[in-house]
Amino acid sequence: MRFSGLSAFPITPMDADGRVDLPALRRLVARLCAAGVDSIGLLGSTGSYPYLTRDERRRALHAALDEAAARTPILVGVGALRTDEAVRLAQDARAAGAAAGLIAAMSYTPLTDDEVFEHCATVARESGLPLCLYDNPSTTHFRFGPALVGRLSRVPGIVAVKSPGQAPEAVAGHLAELRAAVPPGFSLGTSGDWLATEALIAGAEAWYSVVAGLFPEIAVAIVRAVGAGDAAEARRLDARLEPLWALFREFSSLRVIYACANLLDLTRAAPPRPILPLGEAARARVAEVMRALDLR
Amino acid sequence: MRFSGLSAFPITPMDADGRVDLPALRRLVARLCAAGVDSIGLLGSTGSYPYLTRDERRRALHAALDEAAARTPILVGVGALRTDEAVRLAQDARAAGAAAGLIAAMSYTPLTDDEVFEHCATVARESGLPLCLYDNPSTTHFRFGPALVGRLSRVPGIVAVKSPGQAPEAVAGHLAELRAAVPPGFSLGTSGDWLATEALIAGAEAWYSVVAGLFPEIAVAIVRAVGAGDAAEARRLDARLEPLWALFREFSSLRVIYACANLLDLTRAAPPRPILPLGEAARARVAEVMRALDLR
């Protein structure tokens, strides 16, 4: 697969015991395929991968691959606290037919650069699965610096990085720093939905998107506008979504997108405990923004 | 058990597959009992609890309880990312005969105060195990503020807090703030070995200690000196350990204490991957400090 364009990150609907609701997951995947996203980022942070057992992650992946069939490539989170477990997850993903894996620097004991290098390189080597580095410091509290991304980009099979959102005034510099550290063809992607449009305009090749996991059309439109060189249109579409971005910043994109999925009746699933669903007042505000922006 | 005095936190020796080496763990536990520590903090962060399966945590606990017999009470880490898993671990611990559990705010998706409240209260309610709140922001990236500790201290079964190390000039204020928030009898304890002596002198009732997990005598001596009102002697003993504290700060107490255990031939176990053992140069420095301080 190419790591470019729009990668949509759906939630993983599950019951209170952490068992994945496969029909609900299939509905979400079908929505994404129909909207023409470039790839699906299954079991990302939005997909709550660390809260699921290996068996449930395998069940979810098989169902999503079956639903997407040949329409849309699937990359899948293979992160785990232990290196051996991440290797097993990546081997599962490769055996199932995932296009690529997302490898995060999950940690409890804070990790050094050398430790994260060995972790990611071991998973790449022992699985043979193409890997995208998943730099998500808001959840892992580890930051992939340009030097580490550069070292890892030389490891066979490590082909892309998903960076956290950067302030608009910093994003071009961030991309230039990474570009200077990696070989040609290594894909630089972005996340942090409310910062993504400026990152795409500045040259990020892929947007790993939470909003696209539930409302793919609006994210597709932004990516296509940037692709067509129409930055003004992309910015207009992005600015229109500001009320949603404000909710993401206030409550986290995960909690908000669960509320949206519940309000759309796509699933009644709540995030895994200890994460709590939004309270009534917050849900009412989410519903109001969905109405105002015609999100459905 | 009373949450006071010295609680020693040993490593959990394990093989590369995460299987606990029970004879090695028993040797460590026996060392602690013989030195007269007040309790053992099994499967704390130093004991790598998040890197072990439920089965291995149960095996380790049974072996440690058997070795400690009635000599020394054992508190045991019951933290987990999922609330239901933490409940099961606490139920296991109670069934096995642990004196108490340590409940951390393990997180991937960052948690709110309300979420951590529900998490801890659910574990207390559904397990019946006395609980010590395990406030360890350097690993969990969640901080228990005085208001949250106050709310949780009213939950039946939640009886103590293990706070992170505080700067010497801030520790008295920190303890006063917590004391004002909790009912009488709720135990305030400290950690962060190189800051612990001043915390004890300022009135912390317990020291949850990494160094005591391998070198209990020197920590016992500090706690007894403070208990006897001899702050000067406690500070002298603490100051003598500064070369070890410097290594803890530079490499983390976990990596250093593994190196010490290896150098003592108590176990050949390394920390769980992705955490790497210290390299040769660092190990040589550890060995030098052990010689200079006569640590054995």
mmCIF file of C-alpha atoms in Angstrom, chain A residues 14-18 44-45 49-52 81-84 104 106-112 114-116 118-119 122 134 136 138-141 252 254-255 272-277, chain B residues 14-18 44-45 49-52 81-84 104 106-112 114-116 118-119 122 134 136 138-141 252 254-255 272-277:
data_model
loop_
_atom_site.group_PDB
_atom_site.id
_atom_site.type_symbol
_atom_site.label_atom_id
_atom_site.label_comp_id
_atom_site.label_asym_id
_atom_site.label_seq_id
_atom_site.Cartn_x
_atom_site.Cartn_y
_atom_site.Cartn_z
ATOM 1 C CA MET A 14 -16.997 -3.588 22.085
ATOM 2 C CA ASP A 15 -19.041 -4.743 25.031
ATOM 3 C CA ALA A 16 -18.232 -4.145 28.684
ATOM 4 C CA ASP A 17 -16.067 -7.275 28.760
ATOM 5 C CA GLY A 18 -13.913 -6.128 25.852
ATOM 6 C CA GLY A 44 -5.378 2.757 16.384
ATOM 7 C CA SER A 45 -5.616 4.785 19.575
ATOM 8 C CA TYR A 49 -6.003 -1.242 20.762
ATOM 9 C CA PRO A 50 -4.260 -1.394 24.166
ATOM 10 C CA TYR A 51 -7.557 -2.306 25.844
ATOM 11 C CA LEU A 52 -8.143 -5.419 23.748
ATOM 12 C CA LEU A 81 3.950 -2.892 26.152
ATOM 13 C CA ARG A 82 6.142 -5.951 25.600
ATOM 14 C CA THR A 83 8.246 -6.397 22.486
ATOM 15 C CA ASP A 84 7.423 -10.096 22.167
ATOM 16 C CA ALA A 104 3.583 2.819 18.785
ATOM 17 C CA MET A 106 3.727 2.096 24.237
ATOM 18 C CA SER A 107 5.448 2.399 27.566
ATOM 19 C CA TYR A 108 5.045 2.172 31.313
ATOM 20 C CA THR A 109 8.657 2.453 32.371
ATOM 21 C CA PRO A 110 9.764 5.481 30.282
ATOM 22 C CA LEU A 111 11.833 4.301 27.325
ATOM 23 C CA THR A 112 15.069 5.551 25.806
ATOM 24 C CA ASP A 114 17.706 2.973 21.880
ATOM 25 C CA GLU A 115 14.954 0.920 23.481
ATOM 26 C CA VAL A 116 12.301 2.195 21.079
ATOM 27 C CA GLU A 118 15.208 -2.038 19.192
ATOM 28 C CA HIS A 119 11.493 -2.489 19.857
ATOM 29 C CA THR A 122 12.550 -6.250 16.215
ATOM 30 C CA TYR A 134 3.057 5.684 15.352
ATOM 31 C CA ASN A 136 1.580 9.573 19.637
ATOM 32 C CA SER A 138 -0.287 12.259 24.124
ATOM 33 C CA THR A 139 -0.934 8.579 24.875
ATOM 34 C CA THR A 140 2.532 6.994 24.985
ATOM 35 C CA HIS A 141 4.458 9.959 26.454
ATOM 36 C CA SER A 252 -10.727 14.307 23.511
ATOM 37 C CA LEU A 254 -12.103 9.564 21.320
ATOM 38 C CA ARG A 255 -14.879 10.451 23.762
ATOM 39 C CA PRO A 272 -13.539 0.731 27.533
ATOM 40 C CA ARG A 273 -13.566 1.418 31.286
ATOM 41 C CA PRO A 274 -11.983 3.281 32.998
ATOM 42 C CA ILE A 275 -12.733 5.696 30.142
ATOM 43 C CA LEU A 276 -16.261 7.006 30.700
ATOM 44 C CA PRO A 277 -18.757 8.062 28.053
ATOM 45 C CA MET B 14 11.577 -13.258 34.838
ATOM 46 C CA ASP B 15 12.787 -14.902 31.664
ATOM 47 C CA ALA B 16 12.600 -13.398 28.177
ATOM 48 C CA ASP B 17 9.082 -14.771 27.727
ATOM 49 C CA GLY B 18 7.769 -13.094 30.869
ATOM 50 C CA GLY B 44 5.105 -2.529 41.944
ATOM 51 C CA SER B 45 6.551 -0.509 39.085
ATOM 52 C CA TYR B 49 3.619 -5.490 37.001
ATOM 53 C CA PRO B 50 2.241 -4.147 33.686
ATOM 54 C CA TYR B 51 4.561 -6.454 31.741
ATOM 55 C CA LEU B 52 3.252 -9.652 33.325
ATOM 56 C CA LEU B 81 -5.327 -0.567 31.875
ATOM 57 C CA ARG B 82 -8.863 -1.956 32.057
ATOM 58 C CA THR B 83 -11.015 -1.629 35.166
ATOM 59 C CA ASP B 84 -12.375 -5.181 34.892
ATOM 60 C CA ALA B 104 -2.237 2.821 39.994
ATOM 61 C CA MET B 106 -2.494 3.130 34.511
ATOM 62 C CA SER B 107 -3.602 4.816 31.352
ATOM 63 C CA TYR B 108 -3.226 4.972 27.598
ATOM 64 C CA THR B 109 -6.036 7.369 26.748
ATOM 65 C CA PRO B 110 -5.392 10.141 29.312
ATOM 66 C CA LEU B 111 -7.906 9.861 32.157
ATOM 67 C CA THR B 112 -9.995 12.440 33.997
ATOM 68 C CA ASP B 114 -13.799 11.177 37.602
ATOM 69 C CA GLU B 115 -12.555 8.222 35.585
ATOM 70 C CA VAL B 116 -9.755 7.443 38.032
ATOM 71 C CA GLU B 118 -14.577 5.274 39.390
ATOM 72 C CA HIS B 119 -11.699 2.968 38.497
ATOM 73 C CA THR B 122 -14.803 -0.094 41.573
ATOM 74 C CA TYR B 134 -0.392 4.369 43.778
ATOM 75 C CA ASN B 136 3.179 7.389 40.065
ATOM 76 C CA SER B 138 6.414 9.261 35.955
ATOM 77 C CA THR B 139 4.976 5.990 34.633
ATOM 78 C CA THR B 140 1.211 6.617 34.447
ATOM 79 C CA HIS B 141 1.306 10.318 33.523
ATOM 80 C CA SER B 252 16.236 5.097 36.391
ATOM 81 C CA LEU B 254 14.687 0.112 37.782
ATOM 82 C CA ARG B 255 17.592 -0.307 35.381
ATOM 83 C CA PRO B 272 11.303 -6.992 30.259
ATOM 84 C CA ARG B 273 11.889 -5.877 26.652
ATOM 85 C CA PRO B 274 11.646 -3.216 25.309
ATOM 86 C CA ILE B 275 13.480 -2.069 28.458
ATOM 87 C CA LEU B 276 17.163 -2.850 27.951
ATOM 88 C CA PRO B 277 19.717 -3.757 30.605
#
